[in-house]
XYZ file of C-alpha atoms in Angstrom:
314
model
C 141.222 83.692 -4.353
C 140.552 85.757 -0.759
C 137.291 84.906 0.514
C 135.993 88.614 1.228
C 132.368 90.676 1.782
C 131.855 92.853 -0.365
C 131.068 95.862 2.132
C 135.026 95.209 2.614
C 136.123 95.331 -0.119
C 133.829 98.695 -0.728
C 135.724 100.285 1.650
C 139.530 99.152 1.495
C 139.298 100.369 -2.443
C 137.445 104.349 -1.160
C 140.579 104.538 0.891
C 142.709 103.006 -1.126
C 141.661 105.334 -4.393
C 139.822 107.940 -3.272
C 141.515 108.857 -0.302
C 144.790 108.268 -0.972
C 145.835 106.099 1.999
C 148.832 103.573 1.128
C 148.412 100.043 1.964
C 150.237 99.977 5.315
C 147.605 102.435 6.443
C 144.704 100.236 5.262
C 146.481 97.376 6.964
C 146.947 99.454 10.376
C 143.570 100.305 9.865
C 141.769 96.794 9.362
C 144.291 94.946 11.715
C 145.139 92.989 8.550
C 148.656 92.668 6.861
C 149.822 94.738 4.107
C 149.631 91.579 1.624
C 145.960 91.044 2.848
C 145.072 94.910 1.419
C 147.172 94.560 -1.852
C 144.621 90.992 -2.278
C 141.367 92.704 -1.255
C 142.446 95.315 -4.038
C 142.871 92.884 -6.682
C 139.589 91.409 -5.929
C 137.821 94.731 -5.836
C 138.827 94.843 -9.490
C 137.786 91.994 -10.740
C 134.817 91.794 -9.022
C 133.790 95.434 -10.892
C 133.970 97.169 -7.310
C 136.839 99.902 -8.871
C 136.417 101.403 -12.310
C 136.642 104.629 -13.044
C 135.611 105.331 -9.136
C 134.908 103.172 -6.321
C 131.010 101.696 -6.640
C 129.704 102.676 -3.341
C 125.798 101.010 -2.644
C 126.247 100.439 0.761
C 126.571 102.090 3.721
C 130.195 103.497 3.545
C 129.590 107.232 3.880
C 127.023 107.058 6.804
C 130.014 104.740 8.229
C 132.734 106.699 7.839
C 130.858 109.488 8.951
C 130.132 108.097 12.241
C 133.946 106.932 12.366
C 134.720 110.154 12.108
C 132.752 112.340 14.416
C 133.602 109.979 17.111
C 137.322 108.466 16.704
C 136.166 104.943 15.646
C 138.452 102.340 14.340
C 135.317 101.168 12.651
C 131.764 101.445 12.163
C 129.789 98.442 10.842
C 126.031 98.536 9.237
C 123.608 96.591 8.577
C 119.927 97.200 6.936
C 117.564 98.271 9.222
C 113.856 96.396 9.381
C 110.810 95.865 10.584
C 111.717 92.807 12.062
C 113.768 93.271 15.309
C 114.607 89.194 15.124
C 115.968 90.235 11.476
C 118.163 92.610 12.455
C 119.450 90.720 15.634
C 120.667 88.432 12.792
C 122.292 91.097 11.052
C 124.058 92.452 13.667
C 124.851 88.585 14.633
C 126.343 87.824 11.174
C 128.278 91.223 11.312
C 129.537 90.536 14.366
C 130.856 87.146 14.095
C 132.685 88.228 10.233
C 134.095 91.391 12.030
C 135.939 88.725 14.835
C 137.187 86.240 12.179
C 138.576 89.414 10.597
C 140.688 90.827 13.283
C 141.225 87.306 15.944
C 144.749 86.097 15.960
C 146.654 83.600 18.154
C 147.133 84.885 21.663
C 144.294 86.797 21.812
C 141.759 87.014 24.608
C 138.061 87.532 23.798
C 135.819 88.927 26.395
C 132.655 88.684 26.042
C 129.155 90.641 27.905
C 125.359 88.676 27.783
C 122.671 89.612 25.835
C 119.908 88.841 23.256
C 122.085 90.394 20.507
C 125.380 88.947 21.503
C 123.512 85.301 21.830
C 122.604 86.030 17.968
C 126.354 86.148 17.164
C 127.326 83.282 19.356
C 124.487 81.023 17.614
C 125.452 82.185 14.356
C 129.643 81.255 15.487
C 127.940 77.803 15.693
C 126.875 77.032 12.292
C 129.827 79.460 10.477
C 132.880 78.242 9.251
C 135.819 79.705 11.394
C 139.764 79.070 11.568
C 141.317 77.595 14.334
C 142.596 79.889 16.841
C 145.083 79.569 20.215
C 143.074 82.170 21.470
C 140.847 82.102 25.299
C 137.336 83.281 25.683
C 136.173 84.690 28.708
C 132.863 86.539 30.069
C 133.508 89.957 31.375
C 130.552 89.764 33.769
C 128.087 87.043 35.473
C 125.210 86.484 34.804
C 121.712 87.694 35.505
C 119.316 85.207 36.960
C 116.056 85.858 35.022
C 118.278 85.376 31.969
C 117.453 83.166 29.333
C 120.023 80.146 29.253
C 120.673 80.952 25.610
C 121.532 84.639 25.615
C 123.498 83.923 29.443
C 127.615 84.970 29.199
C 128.827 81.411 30.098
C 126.997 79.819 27.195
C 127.835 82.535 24.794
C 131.667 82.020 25.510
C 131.069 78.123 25.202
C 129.217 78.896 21.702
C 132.159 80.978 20.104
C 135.315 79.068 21.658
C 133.537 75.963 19.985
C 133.284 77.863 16.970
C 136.986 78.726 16.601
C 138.573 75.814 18.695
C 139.889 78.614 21.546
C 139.971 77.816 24.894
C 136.900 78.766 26.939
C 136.861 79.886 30.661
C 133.678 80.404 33.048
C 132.541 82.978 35.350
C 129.934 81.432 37.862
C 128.783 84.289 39.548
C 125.940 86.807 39.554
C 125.819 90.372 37.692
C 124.578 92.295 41.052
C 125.411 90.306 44.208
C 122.217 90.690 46.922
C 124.682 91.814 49.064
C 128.109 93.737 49.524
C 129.455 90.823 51.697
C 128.441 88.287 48.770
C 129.976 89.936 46.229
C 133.580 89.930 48.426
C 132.793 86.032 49.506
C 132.639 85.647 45.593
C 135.632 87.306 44.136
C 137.818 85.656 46.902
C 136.820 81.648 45.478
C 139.775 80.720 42.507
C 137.190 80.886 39.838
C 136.587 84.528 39.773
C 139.971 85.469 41.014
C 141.351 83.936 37.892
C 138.779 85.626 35.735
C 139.456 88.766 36.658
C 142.818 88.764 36.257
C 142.464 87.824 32.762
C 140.133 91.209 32.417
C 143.472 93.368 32.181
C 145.013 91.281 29.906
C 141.859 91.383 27.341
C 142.330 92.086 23.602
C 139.300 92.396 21.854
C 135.571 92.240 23.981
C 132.278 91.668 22.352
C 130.191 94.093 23.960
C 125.922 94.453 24.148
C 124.602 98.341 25.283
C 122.098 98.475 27.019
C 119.503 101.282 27.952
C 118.537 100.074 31.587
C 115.706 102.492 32.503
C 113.629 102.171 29.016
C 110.396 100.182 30.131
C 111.332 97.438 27.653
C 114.696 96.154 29.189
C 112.731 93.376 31.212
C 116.241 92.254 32.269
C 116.715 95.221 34.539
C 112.943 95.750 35.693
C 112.942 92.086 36.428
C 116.320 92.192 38.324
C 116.099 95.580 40.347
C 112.775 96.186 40.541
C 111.029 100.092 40.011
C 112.636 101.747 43.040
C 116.700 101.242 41.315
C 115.011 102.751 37.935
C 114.070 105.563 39.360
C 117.341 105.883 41.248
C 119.567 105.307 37.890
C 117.392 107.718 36.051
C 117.718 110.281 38.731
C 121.150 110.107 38.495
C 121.398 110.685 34.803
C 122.200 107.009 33.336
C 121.524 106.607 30.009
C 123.362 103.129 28.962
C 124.783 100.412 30.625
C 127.683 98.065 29.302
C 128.596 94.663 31.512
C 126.258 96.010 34.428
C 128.253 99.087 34.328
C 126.428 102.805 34.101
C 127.171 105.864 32.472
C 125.574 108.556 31.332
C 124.705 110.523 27.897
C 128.517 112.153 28.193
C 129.892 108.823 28.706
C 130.748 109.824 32.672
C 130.789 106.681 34.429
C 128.017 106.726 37.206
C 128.565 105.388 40.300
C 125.286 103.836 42.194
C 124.765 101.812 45.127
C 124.948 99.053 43.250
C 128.965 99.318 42.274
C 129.858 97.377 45.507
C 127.658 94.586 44.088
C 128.661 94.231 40.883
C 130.986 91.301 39.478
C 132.062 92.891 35.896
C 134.892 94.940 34.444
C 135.199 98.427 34.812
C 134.432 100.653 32.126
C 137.149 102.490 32.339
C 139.921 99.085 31.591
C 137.404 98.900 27.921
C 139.178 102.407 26.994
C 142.738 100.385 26.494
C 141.454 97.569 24.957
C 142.583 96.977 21.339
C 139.337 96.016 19.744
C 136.513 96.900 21.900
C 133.542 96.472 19.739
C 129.758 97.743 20.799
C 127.285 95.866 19.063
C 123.487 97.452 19.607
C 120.590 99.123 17.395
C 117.124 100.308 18.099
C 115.876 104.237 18.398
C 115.883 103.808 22.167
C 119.392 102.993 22.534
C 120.405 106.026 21.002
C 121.475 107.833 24.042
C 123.298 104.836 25.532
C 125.121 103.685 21.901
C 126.486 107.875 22.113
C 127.377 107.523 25.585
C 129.222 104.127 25.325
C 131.054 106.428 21.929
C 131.961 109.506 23.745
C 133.513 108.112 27.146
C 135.547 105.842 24.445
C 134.432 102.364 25.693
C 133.934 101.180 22.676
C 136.100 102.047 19.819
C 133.984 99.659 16.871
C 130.569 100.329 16.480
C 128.374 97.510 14.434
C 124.585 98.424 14.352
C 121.986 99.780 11.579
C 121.214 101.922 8.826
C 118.019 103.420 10.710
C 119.801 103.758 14.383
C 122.946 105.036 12.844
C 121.373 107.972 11.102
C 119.793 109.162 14.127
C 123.097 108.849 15.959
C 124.407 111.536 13.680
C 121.144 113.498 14.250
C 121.753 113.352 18.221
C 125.654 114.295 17.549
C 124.431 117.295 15.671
């Protein structure tokens, strides 16, 4: 029998028998195949998920409501706690069952850096995962006062491992020192090639960030009082791959653009799966941002940080 999570098969059944969408839209929906639905259906059943109505203990109506208000493919949560290791895990696990879900051959897996993201890519390690002829690449370099662990280069080594892909390298700094550097560094083979495979990306694994919040010692360690000032004056809320925007999800141009070696937000808007993984009260404002200018179109977090997400929609 399909091997399936419950919180799945929770919500393939709602649509399925409450909402009266067929399986082909369930299937569109999921990036699954039709027989995949008619299976999870069958399992719903006998596991005592559909009776008389679909049991729903989880978190499917604060999902769908988020899915709805913004134009999500799909929201993902996970219990909130005390514990902010705890629900690094969470959103770890979530995010690593979410990419076995949807990865096929061919596909090209971009990924950011981050404490949360490292949680998925150690948890790719020790998880059971299909072979797939898929490449794994970062979408931005890394920061120097990063942790080896939670660094983009080892996080695409962690998860290619994990499924057998292909993994490719980026050896290059977030934020150049200088303009010049940056252009030196895009010229050399290695980043050329990188970037290129940035418009051919099909699903990207993506941390938000909240750069001016006094406890993002990544950015106060890398920039340094005088930038924080200057992103916050100019009305950035959230940063995804070293990129800015603000609480309308306007990208925000700074000084620091011709310095950067990442994507552009605006290539995540045509990406298939582009999946935001981030919690906490402070990220609010950044998680909305990232929703609204569409460069994310999956949202995995918690129960406490999506509720207040709907409070700041409101």
């Amino acid at each position: 029998m399909l091997k399936v999570d419950r919180r799945l098969l929770v919500k393939v059944s709602q649509m399925y028998y409450i909402e009266n969408m067929n399986q082909n839209e369930i299937a569109s929906k999921f990036g699954i195949n039709r027989t995949t639905v008619s299976k999870y259906l069958k399992k719903a059943m006998l596991a005592g998920i559909v009776q008389i109505s679909v049991v729903n203990d989880l978190y499917e109506s604060l999902e769908t409501a988020l899915e709805k208000k913004f134009g999500l493919k799909e929201v993902y949560i996970v219990p909130s706690s005390s514990d902010p290791g705890e629900v690094k895990n969470n959103l770890g696990k979530a995010g690593i069952s979410y990419l076995k879900r949807i990865i096929n051959d061919g596909d090209i897996v971009g990924f950011a850096w981050g404490t949360t993201i490292g949680a998925l890519s150690n948890l790719a390690s020790v998880e059971k995962c299909d072979v797939v002829n898929a490449n794994m690449i970062p979408l931005v370099g890394g920061p120097e006062n990063l942790d080896s662990e939670y660094h983009v280069n080892t996080i695409v080594y962690k998860v290619a491992n994990a499924f057998k892909a292909k993994s490719h390298y980026l050896y290059a700094p977030a934020i150049t020192g200088t303009i010049e550097t940056k252009s030196a560094i895009m010229q050399d083979a290695n980043c050329s090639k990188i970037v290129k495979l940035w418009d051919e990306v099909s699903i990207t694994i993506l941390g938000i960030g909240a750069p001016i919040r006094s406890s993002n010692l990544v950015w106060s360690g890398s920039l340094g009082k005088e930038y924080n000032d200057m992103l916050e004056d100019a009305g950035v809320v959230g940063d995804i791959c070293s990129r800015f925007y603000d609480v309308d999800g306007n990208v925000v141009d700074t000084v620091l653009k011709d310095r950067t070696i990442a994507i552009d937000l605006e290539k995540l808007r045509n990406i298939k799966y582009s999946i935001g993984i981030a919690s906490s009260p402070e990220k609010v404002p950044a998680i909305y941002g990232a929703m609204k200018g569409k460069f994310i179109n999956v949202l995995i977090s918690d129960e406490e940080t999506a509720k207040l997400l709907i409070d700041f929609a409101d």
